[in-house]
Coordinates of C-alpha atoms and ligand atoms in Angstrom, one line a residue:
X1 CA 0.0 -0.1 0.1
X2 CA 1.3 3.4 -1.2
X3 CA 0.3 6.1 1.5
X4 CA 1.3 10.2 0.8
X5 CA 2.2 11.9 4.0
X6 CA 1.8 14.8 3.8
X7 CA 3.1 17.8 6.6
X8 CA 4.6 21.2 7.2
X9 CA 7.5 20.0 9.7
X10 CA 9.8 16.4 9.7
X11 CA 12.2 15.7 12.7
X12 CA 15.4 15.8 11.8
X13 CA 15.0 18.0 9.4
X14 CA 12.8 20.7 10.6
X15 CA 10.7 20.9 14.1
X16 CA 9.3 23.3 15.8
X17 CA 6.9 20.4 18.4
X18 CA 5.8 17.1 18.7
X19 CA 4.2 17.1 15.0
X20 CA 7.4 16.9 13.4
X21 CA 8.7 13.4 15.9
X22 CA 5.4 12.2 14.4
X23 CA 5.9 12.6 10.9
X24 CA 9.4 12.0 11.4
X25 CA 9.3 8.1 13.3
X26 CA 5.6 7.0 11.5
X27 CA 6.3 6.0 8.0
X28 CA 9.4 3.5 10.0
X29 CA 6.7 1.7 12.1
X30 CA 4.4 1.4 9.0
X31 CA 7.1 0.4 6.3
X32 CA 7.3 -3.6 8.2
X33 CA 3.6 -3.6 8.1
X34 CA 3.5 -3.3 4.2
X35 CA 2.9 0.3 4.2
X36 CA 4.8 2.2 2.5
X37 CA 5.2 6.1 3.2
X38 CA 6.8 9.2 1.4
X39 CA 6.3 12.2 2.6
X40 CA 5.8 15.8 1.0
X41 CA 7.4 18.8 2.2
X42 CA 7.3 22.1 1.8
X43 CA 10.8 23.2 0.6
X44 CA 11.7 25.4 3.4
X45 CA 15.7 25.8 3.2
X46 CA 16.7 23.3 6.2
X47 CA 14.8 20.4 4.0
X48 CA 16.2 21.3 0.7
X49 CA 19.8 20.9 2.6
X50 CA 19.2 17.7 4.0
X51 CA 17.7 15.9 0.7
X52 CA 20.6 13.4 -0.3
X53 CA 21.1 14.2 -4.8
X54 CA 17.5 15.5 -5.1
X55 CA 15.8 14.9 -8.2
X56 CA 13.3 17.0 -10.0
X57 CA 10.2 15.4 -11.2
X58 CA 7.6 17.9 -11.9
X59 CA 7.8 21.5 -12.8
X60 CA 5.4 23.9 -12.7
X61 CA 6.5 27.3 -13.5
X62 CA 3.0 29.5 -12.3
X63 CA 3.0 28.1 -8.9
X64 CA 0.6 30.5 -6.9
X65 CA 2.7 33.2 -7.9
X66 CA 5.6 31.6 -9.0
X67 CA 7.8 29.0 -10.2
X68 CA 8.2 25.6 -8.8
X69 CA 9.4 22.1 -8.9
X70 CA 8.7 19.0 -6.8
X71 CA 12.2 17.7 -5.7
X72 CA 12.9 13.9 -4.9
X73 CA 15.0 12.0 -2.9
X74 CA 14.5 8.5 -0.8
X75 CA 11.1 8.8 0.9
X76 CA 10.9 12.4 0.4
X77 CA 8.8 14.8 -1.8
X78 CA 9.8 18.1 -1.5
X79 CA 7.6 21.1 -2.9
X80 CA 10.7 23.9 -3.8
X81 CA 9.0 27.2 -4.1
X82 CA 11.2 30.0 -3.3
X83 CA 8.9 32.6 -3.8
X84 CA 6.5 30.4 -0.9
X85 CA 9.2 28.6 1.2
X86 CA 12.6 30.0 0.9
X87 CA 12.8 31.7 4.1
X88 CA 14.6 30.8 7.3
X89 CA 14.5 30.6 10.7
X90 CA 11.5 28.7 12.3
X91 CA 8.4 27.7 9.5
X92 CA 5.6 29.9 10.2
X93 CA 6.5 33.1 11.9
X94 CA 8.5 35.7 10.5
X95 CA 11.5 37.5 12.4
X96 CA 9.1 39.5 14.6
X97 CA 7.4 35.9 16.1
X98 CA 4.4 36.7 13.6
X99 CA 2.6 34.3 11.4
X100 CA 4.0 35.1 7.9
X101 CA 1.3 37.0 5.7
X102 CA 1.1 34.8 2.9
X103 CA 0.5 31.2 5.2
X104 CA -2.6 31.1 3.1
X105 CA -1.1 30.4 0.0
X106 CA 2.3 29.2 1.4
X107 CA -0.3 25.5 2.8
X108 CA -2.6 25.8 0.1
X109 CA 0.3 25.8 -2.4
X110 CA 1.2 22.6 -0.7
X111 CA -2.0 21.1 -0.5
X112 CA -2.9 21.4 -4.0
X113 CA 0.8 20.1 -5.2
X114 CA -0.6 17.2 -2.7
X115 CA -3.8 16.7 -4.2
X116 CA -2.3 16.7 -8.1
X117 CA 0.2 13.7 -6.8
X118 CA -2.6 11.8 -5.5
X119 CA -4.7 12.2 -8.6
X120 CA -2.0 10.5 -10.4
X121 CA 0.2 13.3 -12.4
X122 CA 3.3 12.2 -10.9
X123 CA 5.1 9.5 -13.6
X124 CA 5.8 6.3 -11.8
X125 CA 4.1 7.0 -8.4
X126 CA 0.2 7.3 -7.5
X127 CA -0.6 6.7 -3.7
X128 CA -3.2 4.5 -2.9
X129 CA -4.0 7.1 -0.1
X130 CA -3.0 10.8 1.5
X131 CA -2.4 11.0 5.0
X132 CA -2.8 14.7 5.5
X133 CA -1.9 16.2 9.3
X134 CA -3.1 19.3 11.1
X135 CA -4.6 22.8 8.8
X136 CA -1.4 22.9 6.8
X137 CA -2.5 20.0 4.9
X138 CA -6.4 19.9 5.0
X139 CA -6.9 21.8 2.3
X140 CA -6.2 18.2 0.4
X141 CA -9.7 16.6 0.7
X142 CA -11.0 19.9 -0.1
X143 CA -9.3 20.0 -3.7
X144 CA -9.6 16.3 -3.8
X145 CA -13.4 17.1 -3.1
X146 CA -13.5 20.3 -5.9
X147 CA -11.1 19.8 -9.1
X148 CA -11.2 16.0 -8.8
X149 CA -13.9 15.4 -11.1
X150 CA -13.0 12.4 -13.3
X151 CA -9.6 11.8 -11.6
X152 CA -8.7 9.6 -9.5
X153 CA -10.4 9.9 -6.0
X154 CA -7.8 8.5 -3.8
X155 CA -9.4 8.4 -0.1
X156 CA -7.7 10.7 2.8
X157 CA -7.0 10.4 6.3
X158 CA -6.7 14.2 8.5
X159 CA -4.9 14.1 11.5
X160 CA -5.5 16.6 13.9
X161 CA -2.3 17.3 16.3
X162 CA -4.0 20.6 17.8
X163 CA -7.4 21.9 17.6
X164 CA -6.3 25.6 18.6
X165 CA -4.4 25.6 14.9
X166 CA -7.3 25.8 12.7
X167 CA -5.9 28.0 9.4
X168 CA -8.8 30.5 9.4
X169 CA -8.0 33.2 7.0
X170 CA -9.9 36.2 5.9
X171 CA -11.9 36.0 2.7
X172 CA -9.3 38.4 0.5
X173 CA -7.3 35.7 -0.1
X174 CA -10.0 33.6 -1.7
X175 CA -9.4 34.3 -5.4
X176 CA -6.0 32.9 -5.1
X177 CA -6.7 29.6 -3.7
X178 CA -7.9 28.3 -7.2
X179 CA -11.5 26.7 -6.0
X180 CA -14.5 27.7 -7.5
X181 CA -16.8 30.0 -5.8
X182 CA -19.5 27.4 -4.8
X183 CA -16.4 25.9 -2.2
X184 CA -17.2 29.0 -0.3
X185 CA -20.3 27.8 1.4
X186 CA -21.4 26.5 4.7
X187 CA -20.5 23.1 3.3
X188 CA -17.5 23.6 2.1
X189 CA -14.6 25.8 3.0
X190 CA -16.3 29.2 4.6
X191 CA -16.2 29.2 8.3
X192 CA -17.3 32.4 10.3
X193 CA -17.1 34.8 7.1
X194 CA -13.8 33.5 7.2
X195 CA -12.1 30.7 5.1
X196 CA -11.3 27.6 7.4
X197 CA -8.3 24.8 6.0
X198 CA -9.0 22.2 9.1
X199 CA -12.6 23.1 8.8
X200 CA -12.7 22.5 5.3
X201 CA -10.5 18.9 6.2
X202 CA -13.5 17.6 8.4
X203 CA -16.0 18.5 6.3
X204 CA -13.5 16.1 2.9
X205 CA -11.8 13.9 4.7
X206 CA -12.2 10.4 5.2
X207 CA -11.4 9.7 8.2
X208 CA -10.2 12.0 10.6
X209 CA -7.6 10.8 13.5
X210 CA -6.3 12.7 16.6
X211 CA -3.6 11.9 18.8
X212 CA -5.2 10.2 21.5
X213 CA -8.3 8.4 22.5
X214 CA -9.4 11.4 25.1
X215 CA -8.3 13.9 22.9
X216 CA -10.9 12.1 20.3
X217 CA -13.6 12.3 23.0
X218 CA -12.3 15.9 24.5
X219 CA -13.1 17.7 20.6
X220 CA -16.1 16.2 20.7
X221 CA -17.4 18.6 23.7
X222 CA -18.5 21.8 23.6
X223 CA -15.9 22.4 26.3
X224 CA -13.1 21.6 24.1
X225 CA -13.8 21.5 21.1
X226 CA -12.6 25.1 19.8
X227 CA -15.5 26.5 18.1
X228 CA -15.1 22.5 15.4
X229 CA -17.2 20.3 17.9
X230 CA -20.4 20.3 16.1
X231 CA -18.6 19.4 12.9
X232 CA -16.9 16.4 14.7
X233 CA -19.9 15.5 16.4
X234 CA -21.5 15.4 13.2
X235 CA -18.3 13.4 11.4
X236 CA -18.8 11.6 15.0
X237 CA -18.6 7.7 12.5
X238 CA -15.2 9.5 10.7
X239 CA -13.0 10.3 14.1
X240 CA -10.8 8.3 16.1
X241 CA -8.3 8.5 18.6
X242 CA -4.9 7.0 18.3
X243 CA -2.0 7.8 20.2
X244 CA 1.5 8.4 19.2
X245 CA 4.4 6.7 20.0
X246 CA 8.0 7.7 20.0
X247 CA 11.6 6.6 18.0
X248 CA 12.8 4.3 20.7
X249 CA 16.4 4.3 18.3
X250 CA 16.2 8.2 19.1
X251 CA 15.5 8.1 22.6
X252 CA 16.8 5.3 24.0
X253 CA 18.2 6.1 27.3
X254 CA 21.3 2.8 26.2
X255 CA 23.0 4.6 23.4
X256 CA 21.8 7.7 24.0
X257 CA 25.0 9.8 23.2
X258 CA 23.9 13.5 24.1
X259 CA 24.3 11.7 27.6
X260 CA 27.0 11.9 30.1
X261 CA 25.6 8.8 31.1
X262 CA 23.8 5.7 29.7
X263 CA 21.7 3.3 31.8
X264 CA 19.1 0.7 31.4
X265 CA 15.9 0.1 33.6
X266 CA 18.4 -2.8 35.9
X267 CA 20.6 -0.1 36.8
X268 CA 19.6 4.0 36.8
X269 CA 22.8 4.5 39.3
X270 CA 24.2 6.7 36.3
X271 CA 21.2 9.4 36.1
X272 CA 22.9 10.8 38.7
X273 CA 26.0 11.8 36.7
X274 CA 23.6 13.4 34.0
X275 CA 21.8 15.1 37.3
X276 CA 25.4 16.9 38.0
X277 CA 25.4 17.7 34.3
X278 CA 22.2 19.4 34.4
X279 CA 22.7 21.3 37.5
X280 CA 26.4 22.7 36.3
X281 CA 24.4 23.8 32.9
X282 CA 21.1 25.8 34.7
X283 CA 23.8 26.5 37.9
X284 CA 21.6 24.6 40.4
X285 CA 22.9 24.2 43.8
X286 CA 22.7 19.9 44.1
X287 CA 20.8 19.3 46.8
X288 CA 19.8 15.4 46.3
X289 CA 16.6 16.2 49.2
X290 CA 14.9 17.8 47.0
X291 CA 13.7 16.4 43.2
X292 CA 14.6 17.9 40.3
X293 CA 12.2 18.4 38.2
X294 CA 12.5 19.8 34.2
X295 CA 10.3 21.4 31.9
X296 CA 10.9 21.2 27.8
X297 CA 8.0 23.1 26.2
X298 CA 6.8 25.8 24.2
X299 CA 5.8 28.4 26.2
X300 CA 2.0 28.7 25.6
X301 CA -1.0 29.3 26.9
X302 CA -1.7 25.3 26.3
X303 CA 0.9 24.2 28.2
X304 CA 0.3 25.9 31.6
X305 CA 3.1 27.4 31.7
X306 CA 1.2 30.4 34.1
X307 CA 0.3 28.2 36.7
X308 CA 4.2 27.7 37.1
X309 CA 5.2 31.1 36.5
X310 CA 2.7 33.0 38.2
X311 CA 2.8 31.1 41.7
X312 CA 7.1 30.8 42.1
X313 CA 6.7 31.4 45.7
X314 CA 4.4 28.2 46.3
X315 CA 5.9 26.3 43.5
X316 CA 9.8 26.7 45.3
X317 CA 7.8 26.3 48.4
X318 CA 7.1 22.5 48.0
X319 CA 10.6 21.5 48.3
X320 CA 10.5 21.3 44.2
X321 CA 13.4 22.1 42.1
X322 CA 12.8 23.2 38.7
X323 CA 15.2 23.3 35.2
X324 CA 12.5 24.6 32.5
X325 CA 14.0 24.7 29.1
X326 CA 11.9 26.8 26.8
X327 CA 10.2 29.2 24.2
X328 CA 7.8 30.7 22.7
X329 CA 5.8 33.6 24.4
X330 CA 7.4 37.0 25.2
X331 CA 5.3 37.7 28.8
X332 CA 5.5 33.9 29.7
X333 CA 9.4 34.3 29.3
X334 CA 9.6 37.1 31.4
X335 CA 7.2 35.9 34.2
X336 CA 9.3 32.8 34.0
X337 CA 12.9 34.8 34.5
X338 CA 11.5 36.9 37.0
X339 CA 10.8 33.6 39.3
X340 CA 13.7 32.1 38.7
X341 CA 16.0 35.0 39.8
X342 CA 13.6 35.4 43.3
X343 CA 14.1 31.5 43.6
X344 CA 17.9 31.5 42.2
X345 CA 18.6 27.8 44.8
X346 CA 15.5 26.2 43.5
X347 CA 14.8 27.4 39.9
X348 CA 16.4 28.1 36.8
X349 CA 15.4 28.4 32.9
X350 CA 17.4 28.3 29.9
X351 CA 15.1 30.1 26.5
X352 CA 15.8 28.9 23.7
X353 CA 15.1 25.6 21.7
X354 CA 17.8 22.9 22.6
X355 CA 17.0 19.4 21.4
X356 CA 20.3 17.8 22.9
X357 CA 20.0 19.6 26.3
X358 CA 16.5 18.4 25.8
X359 CA 17.7 14.9 26.4
X360 CA 20.1 15.4 29.2
X361 CA 17.3 16.6 31.1
X362 CA 15.6 13.5 30.5
X363 CA 18.2 11.4 31.2
X364 CA 18.7 13.1 35.0
X365 CA 16.2 14.7 35.8
X366 CA 13.9 13.0 38.3
X367 CA 10.4 14.0 36.9
X368 CA 9.0 16.1 34.4
X369 CA 6.4 18.2 34.7
X370 CA 3.9 19.2 32.2
X371 CA 0.5 20.5 33.5
X372 CA -1.0 21.4 30.3
X373 CA -4.8 22.8 29.8
X374 CA -5.0 20.6 27.2
X375 CA -2.8 18.3 25.3
X376 CA -4.0 16.1 22.4
X377 CA -0.9 13.7 23.2
X378 CA 2.4 15.1 24.4
X379 CA 6.1 13.6 23.8
X380 CA 7.4 14.6 26.7
X381 CA 5.9 12.5 28.7
X382 CA 6.9 9.4 26.9
X383 CA 10.3 10.2 26.6
X384 CA 10.3 10.7 30.7
X385 CA 9.1 7.2 31.2
X386 CA 11.4 5.9 28.9
X387 CA 14.3 7.6 30.3
X388 CA 12.7 7.1 34.0
X389 CA 11.9 11.2 34.6
X390 CA 9.4 10.8 36.4
X391 CA 5.9 12.4 34.7
X392 CA 4.2 14.9 36.0
X393 CA 1.0 15.7 34.0
X394 CA -2.3 17.2 34.4
X395 CA -5.2 14.8 33.6
X396 CA -5.8 15.6 30.0
X397 CA -5.8 14.0 26.8
X398 CA -2.6 11.9 25.9
X399 CA -1.7 12.8 29.6
X400 CA -4.5 11.3 30.7
X401 CA -4.1 8.1 28.5
X402 CA -0.3 7.2 29.0
X403 CA 0.9 8.3 32.6
X404 CA -0.9 5.6 35.5
X405 CA -1.2 7.8 38.4
X406 CA 0.5 6.7 41.7
X407 CA -3.0 6.3 43.7
X408 CA -3.4 4.3 46.6
X409 CA -4.4 1.3 44.6
X410 CA -1.7 1.4 41.7
X411 CA 1.0 2.2 44.2
X412 CA 0.1 -1.7 45.6
X413 CA -0.5 -3.4 42.9
X414 CA 2.9 -1.9 41.6
X415 CA 2.1 -0.7 38.2
X416 CA 2.0 3.5 38.6
X417 CA 4.3 5.1 36.5
X418 CA 3.4 9.2 37.3
X419 CA 1.5 11.6 38.8
X420 CA -1.6 13.2 37.2
X421 CA -3.6 15.9 38.6
X422 CA -7.2 16.7 37.5
X423 CA -8.3 20.7 38.8
X424 CA -5.6 22.7 36.1
X425 CA -5.3 25.1 39.0
X426 CA -2.6 26.4 40.5
X427 CA -3.7 24.8 43.6
X428 CA -3.8 21.1 41.4
X429 CA -0.4 22.1 40.8
X430 CA 1.1 22.5 44.2
X431 CA -0.8 19.5 45.7
X432 CA 0.7 17.2 43.1
X433 CA 4.6 18.7 43.7
X434 CA 3.8 18.0 47.0
X435 CA 2.7 14.0 46.5
X436 CA 6.1 13.9 44.1
X437 CA 8.2 15.5 47.0
X438 CA 6.8 13.3 49.5
X439 CA 7.1 10.2 47.3
X440 CA 10.7 10.6 46.3
X441 CA 11.3 11.6 49.8
X442 CA 9.7 9.3 51.8
X443 CA 9.4 6.1 49.6
X444 CA 11.9 5.8 47.7
X445 CA 10.8 2.4 46.7
X446 CA 7.9 3.2 44.9
X447 CA 9.8 6.2 43.6
X448 CA 12.4 3.5 42.3
X449 CA 9.5 1.3 40.7
X450 CA 7.8 4.1 39.3
X451 CA 10.5 4.9 37.3
X452 CA 11.3 1.2 36.0
X453 CA 7.6 0.9 35.5
X454 CA 8.0 3.7 33.1
X455 CA 11.1 2.9 31.3
X456 CA 9.0 -0.7 30.7
X457 CA 6.3 0.8 29.3
X458 CA 5.2 0.5 25.9
X459 CA 5.9 4.0 24.3
X460 CA 7.1 2.7 20.9
X461 CA 5.0 3.2 17.5
X462 CA 4.0 -0.3 17.1
X463 CA 1.0 -0.7 18.6
X464 CA -0.3 2.7 16.8
X465 CA 0.9 1.7 13.8
X466 CA -1.1 -1.4 13.3
X467 CA -4.0 0.8 14.2
X468 CA -2.9 3.4 11.5
X469 CA -2.7 -0.1 8.4
X470 CA -5.7 -0.8 9.7
X471 CA -7.3 2.2 9.3
X472 CA -5.6 2.6 5.7
X473 CA -6.6 -0.6 4.4
X474 CA -10.6 -0.1 5.7
X475 CA -10.8 2.5 3.8
X476 CA -9.2 1.1 0.6
X477 CA -11.2 -1.5 1.0
X478 CA -14.8 0.7 0.9
X479 CA -13.2 2.7 -1.5
X480 CA -13.0 -0.4 -3.4
X481 CA -16.4 -1.1 -3.0
X482 CA -17.6 2.0 -4.6
Ligands
LIG501 P1 3.9 20.3 21.0 O1 3.9 19.0 20.0 O2 2.3 20.7 22.0 O3 5.1 21.5 21.3 P2 4.7 17.8 22.7 O4 5.3 17.4 23.7 O5 4.4 16.5 21.3 O6 4.1 18.8 22.7 O7 6.2 17.5 21.5 C1 6.8 18.7 21.9 C2 8.3 18.7 21.0 O8 9.1 19.2 20.8 C3 9.1 17.2 21.8 O9 10.3 16.7 21.2 C4 10.2 18.1 22.7 O10 11.2 17.5 23.8 C5 10.3 19.1 21.9 N1 10.5 20.4 22.2 C6 9.8 21.8 23.4 N2 10.6 22.6 23.6 C7 11.8 22.6 23.2 C8 12.9 23.5 23.7 N3 12.5 24.3 24.0 N4 13.8 22.5 23.5 C9 14.2 21.8 22.9 N5 13.0 20.9 22.8 C10 11.7 21.0 22.7
LIG502 C1 0.7 19.2 18.9 C2 0.2 18.0 20.5 C3 0.8 18.0 20.9 C4 1.1 16.3 20.0 C5 1.9 16.9 18.7 C6 2.4 15.3 17.6 O1 1.8 19.3 18.9 O2 0.1 19.2 20.6 O3 0.1 17.3 22.4 O4 1.7 15.3 21.1 O5 1.2 17.8 18.2 O6 1.1 14.4 17.6

């Protein structure tokens, strides 16, 4: 089975968050199941630089206002459109942190290109199915629908990694999208008087998945549906949740060359020298009576950063120490910085995006804190499980689905893997940190068992890849019965 995956970022070439990790790791997990995945990406300079011997396989002289080439190498197809993608830095934002003003055109260009590949316009490659990710790929099903008359119609899977990003644009760009006027309607791309990319994807995708079963449920409720819940309820039968896995080769504490000391579940003692290295890098005094809790995160409202930033004195009073690595919202950055300055022996902060440092933090911290308000899946708690870095998480979305709370029953049964809290409030978070400190200080046996349980938890891609493969197969079967 041939699947074209369509996404805006992919690890290791270009990454701003978990989407890249998923798009990078899933193809290798699908290969043994007989699914041959190629990935179509926009031609960001980092992506083009990473291609091995790229070959042009199509040329379109006027693609959304300029010349385009489709480049192929190995399992990548890259849409090289210099006037849209040849820009350094963050793929979505300009140097001032604002959305690029032509993002509507940039990702319509990607989606329309994917549709053309789906129609079989490339010599020697016609995918059986298109798997598109987030709003950046969500116009693919719409192009297939409106411009596909008389052409091959492969089924589509739309995966929603985050409902907060919907790709909503003013109607001024409409003439540039190349869609018929009838498509601007309630049953098409129209969304609250604007153009809605994710909305269109939800309307037309053959199947819709999101990245955990709990989030699949949450997004159909008014509370968490972010304006799209009624549409998602309407498409209920097509919606499912498949939890993300992680790449067990990239994230393996026994072989991770980014760690000063490597280790496995049978002997966790080398973690201590990693902790010493974190304390050195973050300039925190060593204190083995106080668990070192890390955060590796985008600094946004989604991640509940304000709960930490605005209550730093209370956080420090729980007895935990915090090492925070993050970048994003300037206001949250400033609030964290002020908190760290007031509690220099307990809280330290590094602003920036630093992949190697994220490995060190997982490999040496005692716990990782993820106090998200909503979390479609979350990957850092999965890396934490794999590294014996105990996740302390809010009970939402994928965090609810991947961590077993250390309540009395779970501790007695010996199955706990972390700590959860249900009210995503400062008090909920503080209570969770107090429980963390208590377990760490006074119940080292339970603590180590949580670490080992986490390290043995099945966080790889195998099971979830099998679910995707089964979904693809069912859609192809339905298509062939038509
Ligand atoms: P999201 O995609 O919502 O940001 P995830 O937990 O799914 O959340 O994925 C985040 C990914 O980005 C993880 O691989 C995490 O390690 C990484 N990450 C986030 N912030 C940073 C940072 N400042 N430095 C290094 N890696 C980071
Ligand atoms: C999004 C979500 C995150 C998820 C990631 C990969 O960025 O915020 O929860 O893990 O996508 O699916």
